[in-house]
């Protein structure tokens, strides 16, 4: 379509063009011939560019498809929470590495009985936590809440029962320096009372048993406030059929502090 327009004025890179019915159109002067001035008549041909339209539409749909494949097909997964170990007064919880797909991580929070128990530090690296100071023989309900830029996701609620004083299955022992015969005896005693023995100090280690306070494992136990006791403590638990206090069984503790039942 051919349109004839009259140049009204040219100012600051913009030309004012007049239509035959005296309408004003602002038009970039750079697109007009260089020798025009007020009163010049220019012919402008206007047509629809179907080829460029189709190319732009194809690029737009390709971009939309890329965005969908990258961000729309996968969403974050709810955390999967498990109980790793329970004792009379503590619980060790663990979970699978969190999957946030292409979303941005906001936080990972642990709840106990519906109330916030704490925010997990470095949730992409930390996959377990220990809660102490719980009541004996009491049921607790835990769940994780994962917050991301794509939404909030909660784990299934996990019910955990702390042990009775007579349930020794939650005891997890890491042995340290001691005579070989004493270590063998410790292993047999632990098996009889249902306790576990692990070679390294872990988050679920409840007691560090040794006769000498030295070595990297002992240092780690002390650093993590894990009770360091002598092998007689395990014997005491077996003898009384219940978990006994550790006060009289610490290294260098006075044996007279031990409370022996009937």
Protein backbone atom coordinates (compact mmCIF):
# COMPACT_ATOMS: atom_id res chain seq x y z
CA UNK A 1 0.00 0.00 0.00
CA UNK A 2 1.40 3.38 -1.09
CA UNK A 3 0.74 6.41 1.17
CA UNK A 4 1.62 10.02 0.32
CA UNK A 5 2.43 12.26 3.30
CA UNK A 6 3.41 15.91 3.62
CA UNK A 7 6.34 16.86 5.84
CA UNK A 8 5.20 19.39 8.46
CA UNK A 9 8.49 19.94 10.23
CA UNK A 10 11.69 18.14 11.10
CA UNK A 11 13.01 18.55 14.66
CA UNK A 12 15.44 16.59 16.89
CA UNK A 13 15.41 13.48 14.74
CA UNK A 14 11.61 13.33 14.49
CA UNK A 15 9.61 14.44 11.47
CA UNK A 16 5.95 15.41 11.74
CA UNK A 17 4.04 14.11 8.72
CA UNK A 18 0.54 15.16 7.67
CA UNK A 19 -1.97 12.83 6.07
CA UNK A 20 -4.46 14.00 3.46
CA UNK A 21 -7.13 14.29 6.17
CA UNK A 22 -4.76 16.48 8.26
CA UNK A 23 -3.74 13.85 10.86
CA UNK A 24 -0.31 14.15 12.44
CA UNK A 25 2.15 11.27 12.43
CA UNK A 26 5.52 11.36 14.17
CA UNK A 27 8.11 9.55 12.09
CA UNK A 28 11.88 9.02 12.58
CA UNK A 29 13.61 11.48 10.28
CA UNK A 30 16.51 9.09 9.78
CA UNK A 31 14.19 6.91 7.69
CA UNK A 32 13.35 9.79 5.34
CA UNK A 33 15.46 11.06 2.43
CA UNK A 34 18.24 13.40 3.60
CA UNK A 35 17.12 16.43 1.58
CA UNK A 36 13.55 16.76 2.82
CA UNK A 37 12.20 19.88 4.50
CA UNK A 38 8.86 21.32 5.54
CA UNK A 39 6.39 21.04 2.67
CA UNK A 40 8.13 18.04 1.06
CA UNK A 41 5.86 15.20 0.01
CA UNK A 42 7.07 11.67 0.62
CA UNK A 43 5.64 8.39 -0.55
CA UNK A 44 5.78 5.54 1.95
CA UNK A 45 5.03 1.97 0.98
CA UNK A 46 3.52 -0.14 3.77
CA UNK A 47 3.25 -3.93 3.55
CA UNK A 48 3.03 -6.87 5.97
CA UNK A 49 6.21 -8.97 6.31
CA UNK A 50 4.86 -12.50 6.69
CA UNK A 51 8.32 -14.08 6.54
CA UNK A 52 9.65 -12.09 9.51
CA UNK A 53 6.44 -12.75 11.43
CA UNK A 54 6.80 -16.50 10.98
CA UNK A 55 10.47 -16.41 12.01
CA UNK A 56 9.64 -14.41 15.16
CA UNK A 57 6.79 -16.79 16.04
CA UNK A 58 9.04 -19.84 15.58
CA UNK A 59 11.71 -18.33 17.82
CA UNK A 60 9.14 -17.51 20.48
CA UNK A 61 7.71 -21.04 20.52
CA UNK A 62 11.22 -22.51 20.63
CA UNK A 63 12.03 -20.33 23.64
CA UNK A 64 8.79 -21.39 25.35
CA UNK A 65 9.63 -25.05 24.76
CA UNK A 66 13.12 -24.60 26.20
CA UNK A 67 11.72 -22.89 29.30
CA UNK A 68 9.18 -25.68 29.77
CA UNK A 69 11.79 -28.44 29.38
CA UNK A 70 14.11 -26.69 31.82
CA UNK A 71 11.70 -25.50 34.49
CA UNK A 72 8.28 -27.02 33.87
CA UNK A 73 8.78 -30.77 33.65
CA UNK A 74 10.50 -31.31 37.03
CA UNK A 75 9.50 -29.90 40.40
CA UNK A 76 11.12 -30.27 43.83
CA UNK A 77 10.38 -33.51 45.70
CA UNK A 78 9.11 -33.68 49.30
CA UNK A 79 11.82 -34.73 51.79
CA UNK A 80 11.89 -38.36 52.96
CA UNK A 81 12.45 -38.50 56.72
CA UNK A 82 13.58 -41.58 58.70
CA UNK A 83 14.60 -42.44 62.26
CA UNK A 84 18.21 -43.61 62.41
CA UNK A 85 18.35 -44.28 66.15
CA UNK A 86 16.39 -43.61 69.32
CA UNK A 87 17.42 -43.80 72.98
CA UNK A 88 15.72 -42.94 76.25
CA UNK A 89 16.25 -39.19 75.80
CA UNK A 90 17.45 -38.61 72.22
CA UNK A 91 16.54 -39.27 68.61
CA UNK A 92 18.75 -39.23 65.50
CA UNK A 93 16.84 -38.43 62.33
CA UNK A 94 18.11 -38.70 58.76
CA UNK A 95 16.75 -37.99 55.30
CA UNK A 96 17.61 -38.51 51.64
CA UNK A 97 19.50 -35.71 49.86
CA UNK A 98 16.94 -33.06 49.01
CA UNK A 99 15.82 -32.70 45.38
CA UNK A 100 14.92 -29.12 44.45
CA UNK A 101 15.01 -29.74 40.64
CA UNK A 102 15.70 -26.36 39.01
CA UNK A 103 14.23 -24.29 41.85
CA UNK A 104 16.16 -22.12 44.30
CA UNK A 105 16.51 -23.40 47.86
CA UNK A 106 15.04 -21.23 50.60
CA UNK A 107 15.28 -23.36 53.78
CA UNK A 108 14.85 -26.81 55.31
CA UNK A 109 13.13 -26.82 58.70
CA UNK A 110 12.44 -29.60 61.21
CA UNK A 111 9.21 -29.63 63.18
CA UNK A 112 8.50 -31.57 66.39
CA UNK A 113 4.89 -32.16 67.40
CA UNK A 114 3.83 -29.38 65.04
CA UNK A 115 6.24 -26.77 66.44
CA UNK A 116 9.46 -25.59 64.85
CA UNK A 117 12.42 -27.51 66.27
CA UNK A 118 15.11 -25.75 64.22
CA UNK A 119 16.38 -24.88 60.75
CA UNK A 120 18.83 -27.34 59.19
CA UNK A 121 22.17 -25.62 58.40
CA UNK A 122 23.65 -26.29 54.95
CA UNK A 123 20.69 -28.47 53.85
CA UNK A 124 22.42 -29.53 50.63
CA UNK A 125 25.25 -31.07 52.68
CA UNK A 126 23.67 -32.07 56.02
CA UNK A 127 21.39 -35.12 55.90
CA UNK A 128 20.91 -35.91 59.60
CA UNK A 129 20.33 -34.27 62.96
CA UNK A 130 20.23 -35.26 66.63
CA UNK A 131 17.67 -34.08 69.17
CA UNK A 132 18.49 -34.55 72.85
CA UNK A 133 16.71 -33.80 76.10
CA UNK A 134 13.56 -35.74 75.20
CA UNK A 135 11.27 -37.43 77.70
CA UNK A 136 11.66 -41.15 78.43
CA UNK A 137 9.14 -43.54 76.85
CA UNK A 138 7.31 -40.77 74.97
CA UNK A 139 5.99 -40.60 71.41
CA UNK A 140 7.06 -37.66 69.24
CA UNK A 141 5.97 -36.66 65.74
CA UNK A 142 8.53 -35.12 63.37
CA UNK A 143 8.37 -33.76 59.83
CA UNK A 144 10.55 -31.68 57.51
CA UNK A 145 9.41 -28.63 55.54
CA UNK A 146 11.36 -27.76 52.39
CA UNK A 147 10.87 -24.20 51.12
CA UNK A 148 11.95 -23.34 47.55
CA UNK A 149 11.29 -20.71 44.94
CA UNK A 150 8.91 -23.22 43.32
CA UNK A 151 6.82 -23.77 46.48
CA UNK A 152 6.80 -25.47 49.87
CA UNK A 153 7.03 -29.25 50.30
CA UNK A 154 6.52 -31.27 53.51
CA UNK A 155 7.68 -34.78 54.34
CA UNK A 156 5.37 -37.45 55.71
CA UNK A 157 4.96 -37.20 59.49
CA UNK A 158 7.24 -39.62 61.33
CA UNK A 159 6.30 -40.98 64.76
CA UNK A 160 9.18 -41.97 67.03
CA UNK A 161 8.91 -43.50 70.51
CA UNK A 162 11.78 -42.90 72.92
CA UNK A 163 12.90 -45.99 74.79
CA UNK A 164 12.03 -47.20 78.25
CA UNK A 165 14.84 -47.31 80.79
CA UNK A 166 14.99 -51.09 80.40
CA UNK A 167 15.32 -50.95 76.60
CA UNK A 168 19.05 -50.96 75.82
CA UNK A 169 18.77 -51.40 72.05
CA UNK A 170 19.37 -47.68 71.43
CA UNK A 171 22.85 -47.74 72.93
CA UNK A 172 25.47 -47.23 70.21
CA UNK A 173 29.06 -47.67 71.38
CA UNK A 174 32.29 -46.56 69.74
CA UNK A 175 35.25 -48.35 71.37
CA UNK A 176 38.55 -46.58 71.96
CA UNK A 177 41.90 -47.68 73.40
CA UNK A 178 41.59 -50.75 75.66
CA UNK A 179 43.21 -54.22 75.97
CA UNK A 180 42.18 -56.69 73.27
CA UNK A 181 40.61 -59.09 75.76
CA UNK A 182 38.55 -56.29 77.26
CA UNK A 183 37.37 -55.24 73.81
CA UNK A 184 36.28 -58.78 73.03
CA UNK A 185 34.37 -58.92 76.31
CA UNK A 186 32.76 -55.57 75.48
CA UNK A 187 31.60 -56.91 72.13
CA UNK A 188 29.93 -59.93 73.75
CA UNK A 189 28.25 -57.84 76.44
CA UNK A 190 26.90 -55.42 73.85
CA UNK A 191 25.43 -58.30 71.87
CA UNK A 192 23.72 -59.71 74.97
CA UNK A 193 21.99 -56.41 75.86
CA UNK A 194 21.10 -55.56 72.24
CA UNK A 195 23.43 -52.57 71.94
CA UNK A 196 25.35 -51.68 68.76
CA UNK A 197 29.10 -51.21 68.31
CA UNK A 198 30.42 -48.94 65.53
CA UNK A 199 34.08 -48.39 64.71
CA UNK A 200 33.90 -44.60 64.26
CA UNK A 201 32.33 -41.73 66.18
CA UNK A 202 29.07 -40.94 64.39
CA UNK A 203 26.07 -38.73 64.99
CA UNK A 204 24.25 -41.69 66.55
CA UNK A 205 27.12 -42.70 68.87
CA UNK A 206 25.70 -42.54 72.39
CA UNK A 207 28.79 -43.57 74.39
CA UNK A 208 32.54 -43.75 73.80
CA UNK A 209 34.07 -46.66 75.75
CA UNK A 210 37.79 -46.84 76.52
CA UNK A 211 40.35 -47.25 79.28
CA UNK A 212 42.72 -44.55 77.96
CA UNK A 213 41.73 -41.08 76.85
CA UNK A 214 43.75 -40.58 73.70
CA UNK A 215 43.52 -40.75 69.91
CA UNK A 216 41.52 -38.92 67.21
CA UNK A 217 38.31 -40.86 67.96
CA UNK A 218 38.49 -39.93 71.66
CA UNK A 219 39.11 -36.28 70.73
CA UNK A 220 36.09 -36.28 68.43
CA UNK A 221 33.92 -37.85 71.15
CA UNK A 222 34.97 -35.17 73.63
CA UNK A 223 34.41 -32.44 71.03
CA UNK A 224 30.87 -33.71 70.41
CA UNK A 225 30.06 -34.03 74.15
CA UNK A 226 29.64 -37.80 73.91
CA UNK A 227 30.01 -39.50 77.33
CA UNK A 228 33.42 -41.20 77.60
CA UNK A 229 33.06 -44.16 79.97
CA UNK A 230 34.95 -47.28 80.98
CA UNK A 231 33.81 -50.76 79.87
CA UNK A 232 32.33 -51.40 83.32
CA UNK A 233 29.46 -49.07 82.37
CA UNK A 234 28.23 -51.60 79.79
CA UNK A 235 28.57 -54.35 82.41
CA UNK A 236 26.57 -52.22 84.82
CA UNK A 237 23.75 -51.81 82.28
CA UNK A 238 23.67 -55.57 81.76
CA UNK A 239 23.76 -56.29 85.48
CA UNK A 240 20.87 -53.95 86.32
CA UNK A 241 18.86 -54.62 83.16
CA UNK A 242 18.46 -50.91 82.51
CA UNK A 243 20.49 -47.94 81.39
CA UNK A 244 22.53 -46.62 84.31
CA UNK A 245 23.99 -43.20 84.97
CA UNK A 246 27.47 -42.48 83.68
CA UNK A 247 28.72 -40.32 86.55
CA UNK A 248 30.63 -43.07 88.30
CA UNK A 249 31.89 -44.61 85.05
CA UNK A 250 33.76 -41.68 83.53
CA UNK A 251 37.50 -42.09 83.08
CA UNK A 252 39.26 -41.45 86.42
CA UNK A 253 35.88 -41.27 88.24
CA UNK A 254 35.60 -42.63 91.78
CA UNK A 255 33.99 -46.12 91.53
CA UNK A 256 32.20 -45.41 94.81
CA UNK A 257 29.96 -43.00 92.87
CA UNK A 258 28.45 -45.94 91.05
CA UNK A 259 24.95 -46.79 92.21
CA UNK A 260 24.56 -50.54 92.10
CA UNK A 261 21.06 -51.93 92.30
CA UNK A 262 20.06 -55.05 94.21
